Amino acid sequence: MNTAQFSIGNAKLTAADLFSLEQYTAARYQLRSQAVAHKNKRRLALGDHLTLLFEDRITMQYQVQEMLRIEKIFDRAGIEDELGAYNPLIPDGNNFKATMFIEYPDIEQRQLQLKKLVGIEDRVFVQVAGHAPVFAIADDDLERSTGDKTSAVHFLRFELSAEMIAALKSGAGLSAGVDHPHYPQPGVPLDGDLLGSLLGDLA
């Protein structure tokens, strides 16, 4: 019986952590089920049109393995290129990292809203109870907005102080929200599986 599993942890991925193409193909259904269930625990809706997927080692290994499979990459240089692209999205022990999706099914409405929501990627925040909000640092890799419109996808990083991390580990509450004039979203409490999973991101 195949019992392949992605491993939990905060360490960056190396080539030695990856399944070979043959191993991954053989266990893909099982590994995909694990990854989807894990992602569902780390997904947060902020209103009707904005979703955060908090990334970690499992979500990134799944992404890398899928890219290697689709592109049929098996040489070391190609593997290292994929690791270099996705490892930065694994939390570092003092931050949360998330992919943000702005979702409007109607294309014309989406285009209109993306013009109104310029700068929203910088106005998403997390807040530890008793501490000031921590606003996202957006798109470390490349700029995804112009002065006229924002992108539908952004990569966010929330840097926490040592005091915030200690408070969270001592049971302080955590919330997330948006402070943008065209998409105000008061803090939404994070609890249950989502909060438990995020606490695992912290050193």
mmCIF file of C-alpha atoms in Angstrom:
data_model
loop_
_atom_site.group_PDB
_atom_site.id
_atom_site.type_symbol
_atom_site.label_atom_id
_atom_site.label_comp_id
_atom_site.label_asym_id
_atom_site.label_seq_id
_atom_site.Cartn_x
_atom_site.Cartn_y
_atom_site.Cartn_z
ATOM 1 C CA MET A 1 0.000 0.000 0.000
ATOM 2 C CA ASN A 2 1.377 3.417 -0.978
ATOM 3 C CA THR A 3 1.707 5.673 2.056
ATOM 4 C CA ALA A 4 3.546 8.620 0.472
ATOM 5 C CA GLN A 5 2.999 11.863 2.386
ATOM 6 C CA PHE A 6 4.228 15.428 2.200
ATOM 7 C CA SER A 7 6.247 16.300 5.293
ATOM 8 C CA ILE A 8 5.307 19.159 7.607
ATOM 9 C CA GLY A 9 7.946 21.660 8.727
ATOM 10 C CA ASN A 10 9.389 25.123 8.228
ATOM 11 C CA ALA A 11 12.617 24.224 6.445
ATOM 12 C CA LYS A 12 13.062 25.288 2.852
ATOM 13 C CA LEU A 13 12.740 22.518 0.291
ATOM 14 C CA THR A 14 15.757 20.856 -1.283
ATOM 15 C CA ALA A 15 15.963 18.444 -4.183
ATOM 16 C CA ALA A 16 16.371 15.624 -1.648
ATOM 17 C CA ASP A 17 12.912 16.406 -0.223
ATOM 18 C CA LEU A 18 11.154 15.874 -3.547
ATOM 19 C CA PHE A 19 9.632 12.730 -4.971
ATOM 20 C CA SER A 20 11.032 11.608 -8.310
ATOM 21 C CA LEU A 21 8.673 11.994 -11.266
ATOM 22 C CA GLU A 22 8.002 8.261 -11.143
ATOM 23 C CA GLN A 23 7.326 8.276 -7.390
ATOM 24 C CA TYR A 24 5.104 11.326 -7.629
ATOM 25 C CA THR A 25 3.102 9.984 -10.546
ATOM 26 C CA ALA A 26 2.478 6.720 -8.706
ATOM 27 C CA ALA A 27 1.331 8.487 -5.523
ATOM 28 C CA ARG A 28 -0.199 11.613 -7.092
ATOM 29 C CA TYR A 29 -3.823 10.927 -6.193
ATOM 30 C CA GLN A 30 -2.979 10.382 -2.533
ATOM 31 C CA LEU A 31 -0.604 13.352 -2.364
ATOM 32 C CA ARG A 32 -3.091 15.619 -4.125
ATOM 33 C CA SER A 33 -5.783 14.655 -1.614
ATOM 34 C CA GLN A 34 -3.428 15.508 1.238
ATOM 35 C CA ALA A 35 -2.497 18.857 -0.331
ATOM 36 C CA VAL A 36 -6.115 19.856 -1.054
ATOM 37 C CA ALA A 37 -7.234 19.006 2.477
ATOM 38 C CA HIS A 38 -4.277 20.950 3.871
ATOM 39 C CA LYS A 39 -5.000 23.980 1.671
ATOM 40 C CA ASN A 40 -8.635 24.003 2.766
ATOM 41 C CA LYS A 41 -7.476 24.410 6.372
ATOM 42 C CA ARG A 42 -5.321 27.392 5.402
ATOM 43 C CA ARG A 43 -7.831 29.312 3.278
ATOM 44 C CA LEU A 44 -9.551 32.471 4.528
ATOM 45 C CA ALA A 45 -12.309 34.469 2.846
ATOM 46 C CA LEU A 46 -12.241 38.207 3.510
ATOM 47 C CA GLY A 47 -15.621 39.298 2.268
ATOM 48 C CA ASP A 48 -17.141 37.924 -0.932
ATOM 49 C CA HIS A 49 -14.330 38.679 -3.357
ATOM 50 C CA LEU A 50 -10.977 38.281 -1.615
ATOM 51 C CA THR A 51 -9.383 35.046 -0.458
ATOM 52 C CA LEU A 52 -6.084 34.390 1.286
ATOM 53 C CA LEU A 53 -4.339 31.040 0.939
ATOM 54 C CA PHE A 54 -1.662 30.888 3.614
ATOM 55 C CA GLU A 55 1.275 29.079 2.068
ATOM 56 C CA ASP A 56 3.676 26.690 3.790
ATOM 57 C CA ARG A 57 6.033 23.829 3.041
ATOM 58 C CA ILE A 58 3.263 21.419 2.005
ATOM 59 C CA THR A 59 1.490 23.834 -0.339
ATOM 60 C CA MET A 60 4.806 24.732 -1.941
ATOM 61 C CA GLN A 61 6.028 21.148 -2.318
ATOM 62 C CA TYR A 62 2.748 20.267 -4.009
ATOM 63 C CA GLN A 63 3.168 23.250 -6.360
ATOM 64 C CA VAL A 64 6.762 22.289 -7.183
ATOM 65 C CA GLN A 65 5.888 18.635 -7.750
ATOM 66 C CA GLU A 66 3.034 19.604 -10.069
ATOM 67 C CA MET A 67 5.255 21.962 -12.058
ATOM 68 C CA LEU A 68 7.940 19.282 -12.421
ATOM 69 C CA ARG A 69 5.303 16.794 -13.590
ATOM 70 C CA ILE A 70 3.622 19.142 -16.059
ATOM 71 C CA GLU A 71 6.893 20.432 -17.501
ATOM 72 C CA LYS A 72 8.538 16.989 -17.307
ATOM 73 C CA ILE A 73 11.533 18.480 -15.506
ATOM 74 C CA PHE A 74 13.984 15.939 -14.134
ATOM 75 C CA ASP A 75 17.401 17.587 -14.500
ATOM 76 C CA ARG A 76 19.013 19.159 -11.426
ATOM 77 C CA ALA A 77 19.210 22.676 -12.906
ATOM 78 C CA GLY A 78 15.508 22.686 -13.740
ATOM 79 C CA ILE A 79 14.587 21.374 -10.303
ATOM 80 C CA GLU A 80 16.697 24.037 -8.610
ATOM 81 C CA ASP A 81 15.017 26.729 -10.704
ATOM 82 C CA GLU A 82 11.591 25.602 -9.465
ATOM 83 C CA LEU A 83 12.800 25.457 -5.868
ATOM 84 C CA GLY A 84 14.231 28.949 -6.229
ATOM 85 C CA ALA A 85 10.859 30.234 -7.432
ATOM 86 C CA TYR A 86 8.718 28.659 -4.714
ATOM 87 C CA ASN A 87 10.915 28.398 -1.609
ATOM 88 C CA PRO A 88 10.515 32.131 -0.848
ATOM 89 C CA LEU A 89 6.809 31.501 -0.192
ATOM 90 C CA ILE A 90 7.557 29.146 2.718
ATOM 91 C CA PRO A 91 7.266 31.033 6.038
ATOM 92 C CA ASP A 92 10.524 31.793 7.828
ATOM 93 C CA GLY A 93 9.370 31.227 11.413
ATOM 94 C CA ASN A 94 8.603 34.892 12.126
ATOM 95 C CA ASN A 95 6.044 35.595 9.420
ATOM 96 C CA PHE A 96 2.958 34.376 7.600
ATOM 97 C CA LYS A 97 2.964 34.200 3.803
ATOM 98 C CA ALA A 98 -0.127 34.076 1.643
ATOM 99 C CA THR A 99 -1.336 34.158 -1.924
ATOM 100 C CA MET A 100 -4.176 36.654 -2.279
ATOM 101 C CA PHE A 101 -6.874 36.140 -4.900
ATOM 102 C CA ILE A 102 -9.320 38.864 -5.963
ATOM 103 C CA GLU A 103 -12.284 37.022 -7.442
ATOM 104 C CA TYR A 104 -15.141 38.428 -9.503
ATOM 105 C CA PRO A 105 -16.762 35.865 -11.860
ATOM 106 C CA ASP A 106 -17.946 38.499 -14.352
ATOM 107 C CA ILE A 107 -15.028 39.670 -16.490
ATOM 108 C CA GLU A 108 -16.241 43.252 -16.948
ATOM 109 C CA GLN A 109 -16.978 43.639 -13.245
ATOM 110 C CA ARG A 110 -13.562 42.194 -12.405
ATOM 111 C CA GLN A 111 -11.791 44.682 -14.655
ATOM 112 C CA LEU A 112 -13.745 47.562 -13.123
ATOM 113 C CA GLN A 113 -13.026 46.452 -9.564
ATOM 114 C CA LEU A 114 -9.323 45.895 -10.204
ATOM 115 C CA LYS A 115 -9.124 49.566 -11.199
ATOM 116 C CA LYS A 116 -10.921 50.640 -8.017
ATOM 117 C CA LEU A 117 -8.807 48.378 -5.802
ATOM 118 C CA VAL A 118 -5.369 49.768 -6.658
ATOM 119 C CA GLY A 119 -3.130 49.355 -3.625
ATOM 120 C CA ILE A 120 -5.339 46.836 -1.824
ATOM 121 C CA GLU A 121 -2.423 44.393 -1.600
ATOM 122 C CA ASP A 122 -0.733 46.807 0.821
ATOM 123 C CA ARG A 123 -3.862 47.264 2.955
ATOM 124 C CA VAL A 124 -4.475 43.641 3.960
ATOM 125 C CA PHE A 125 -3.532 43.035 7.585
ATOM 126 C CA VAL A 126 -3.295 40.489 10.341
ATOM 127 C CA GLN A 127 -3.633 41.530 13.966
ATOM 128 C CA VAL A 128 -2.605 39.791 17.142
ATOM 129 C CA ALA A 129 -4.932 40.716 20.010
ATOM 130 C CA GLY A 130 -3.422 43.565 22.020
ATOM 131 C CA HIS A 131 -1.037 44.601 19.244
ATOM 132 C CA ALA A 132 -1.133 46.951 16.266
ATOM 133 C CA PRO A 133 -2.200 45.574 12.871
ATOM 134 C CA VAL A 134 0.553 44.149 10.667
ATOM 135 C CA PHE A 135 0.038 45.229 7.060
ATOM 136 C CA ALA A 136 1.217 43.032 4.230
ATOM 137 C CA ILE A 137 4.462 43.447 2.365
ATOM 138 C CA ALA A 138 3.306 42.615 -1.133
ATOM 139 C CA ASP A 139 4.984 41.021 -4.118
ATOM 140 C CA ASP A 140 8.613 40.705 -3.088
ATOM 141 C CA ASP A 141 9.424 39.044 -6.411
ATOM 142 C CA LEU A 142 7.953 41.570 -8.851
ATOM 143 C CA GLU A 143 5.493 44.443 -9.059
ATOM 144 C CA ARG A 144 1.981 43.246 -9.943
ATOM 145 C CA SER A 145 0.130 46.545 -9.971
ATOM 146 C CA THR A 146 0.178 49.705 -12.039
ATOM 147 C CA GLY A 147 -1.134 53.131 -11.193
ATOM 148 C CA ASP A 148 -4.349 52.249 -13.039
ATOM 149 C CA LYS A 149 -5.200 48.763 -11.765
ATOM 150 C CA THR A 150 -4.127 46.054 -9.396
ATOM 151 C CA SER A 151 -3.550 42.401 -10.222
ATOM 152 C CA ALA A 152 -6.030 39.648 -9.384
ATOM 153 C CA VAL A 153 -3.241 37.685 -7.652
ATOM 154 C CA HIS A 154 -0.662 38.912 -5.141
ATOM 155 C CA PHE A 155 1.868 37.308 -2.822
ATOM 156 C CA LEU A 156 1.803 38.730 0.700
ATOM 157 C CA ARG A 157 4.164 38.551 3.665
ATOM 158 C CA PHE A 158 3.195 39.516 7.222
ATOM 159 C CA GLU A 159 6.193 40.131 9.499
ATOM 160 C CA LEU A 160 5.511 39.504 13.203
ATOM 161 C CA SER A 161 7.493 40.828 16.152
ATOM 162 C CA ALA A 162 8.867 38.526 18.820
ATOM 163 C CA GLU A 163 6.244 39.916 21.203
ATOM 164 C CA MET A 164 3.424 39.075 18.788
ATOM 165 C CA ILE A 165 4.726 35.527 18.321
ATOM 166 C CA ALA A 166 4.993 35.019 22.082
ATOM 167 C CA ALA A 167 1.447 36.322 22.527
ATOM 168 C CA LEU A 168 0.081 33.956 19.879
ATOM 169 C CA LYS A 169 1.826 30.999 21.468
ATOM 170 C CA SER A 170 0.320 32.014 24.790
ATOM 171 C CA GLY A 171 -3.188 31.921 23.348
ATOM 172 C CA ALA A 172 -3.766 35.461 22.061
ATOM 173 C CA GLY A 173 -6.357 35.841 19.336
ATOM 174 C CA LEU A 174 -5.524 36.492 15.682
ATOM 175 C CA SER A 175 -7.633 38.241 13.070
ATOM 176 C CA ALA A 176 -7.262 39.428 9.486
ATOM 177 C CA GLY A 177 -8.942 42.157 7.502
ATOM 178 C CA VAL A 178 -8.653 44.841 4.830
ATOM 179 C CA ASP A 179 -8.348 48.606 5.252
ATOM 180 C CA HIS A 180 -9.083 49.898 1.750
ATOM 181 C CA PRO A 181 -11.716 52.562 0.938
ATOM 182 C CA HIS A 182 -13.302 50.431 -1.798
ATOM 183 C CA TYR A 183 -13.129 47.130 0.079
ATOM 184 C CA PRO A 184 -13.314 47.690 3.846
ATOM 185 C CA GLN A 185 -13.292 44.415 5.755
ATOM 186 C CA PRO A 186 -13.140 44.522 9.570
ATOM 187 C CA GLY A 187 -10.947 41.947 11.221
ATOM 188 C CA VAL A 188 -12.168 38.370 10.841
ATOM 189 C CA PRO A 189 -11.171 36.090 13.746
ATOM 190 C CA LEU A 190 -8.938 33.178 12.800
ATOM 191 C CA ASP A 191 -9.621 30.058 14.813
ATOM 192 C CA GLY A 192 -9.899 26.285 14.654
ATOM 193 C CA ASP A 193 -7.807 24.437 12.072
ATOM 194 C CA LEU A 194 -6.659 27.643 10.384
ATOM 195 C CA LEU A 195 -5.239 29.169 13.535
ATOM 196 C CA GLY A 196 -3.682 25.872 14.598
ATOM 197 C CA SER A 197 -2.023 25.482 11.219
ATOM 198 C CA LEU A 198 -0.678 29.054 11.246
ATOM 199 C CA LEU A 199 0.801 28.609 14.708
ATOM 200 C CA GLY A 200 2.834 25.802 13.199
ATOM 201 C CA ASP A 201 4.466 28.357 10.858
ATOM 202 C CA LEU A 202 6.100 30.123 13.798
ATOM 203 C CA ALA A 203 9.526 29.145 15.106
#
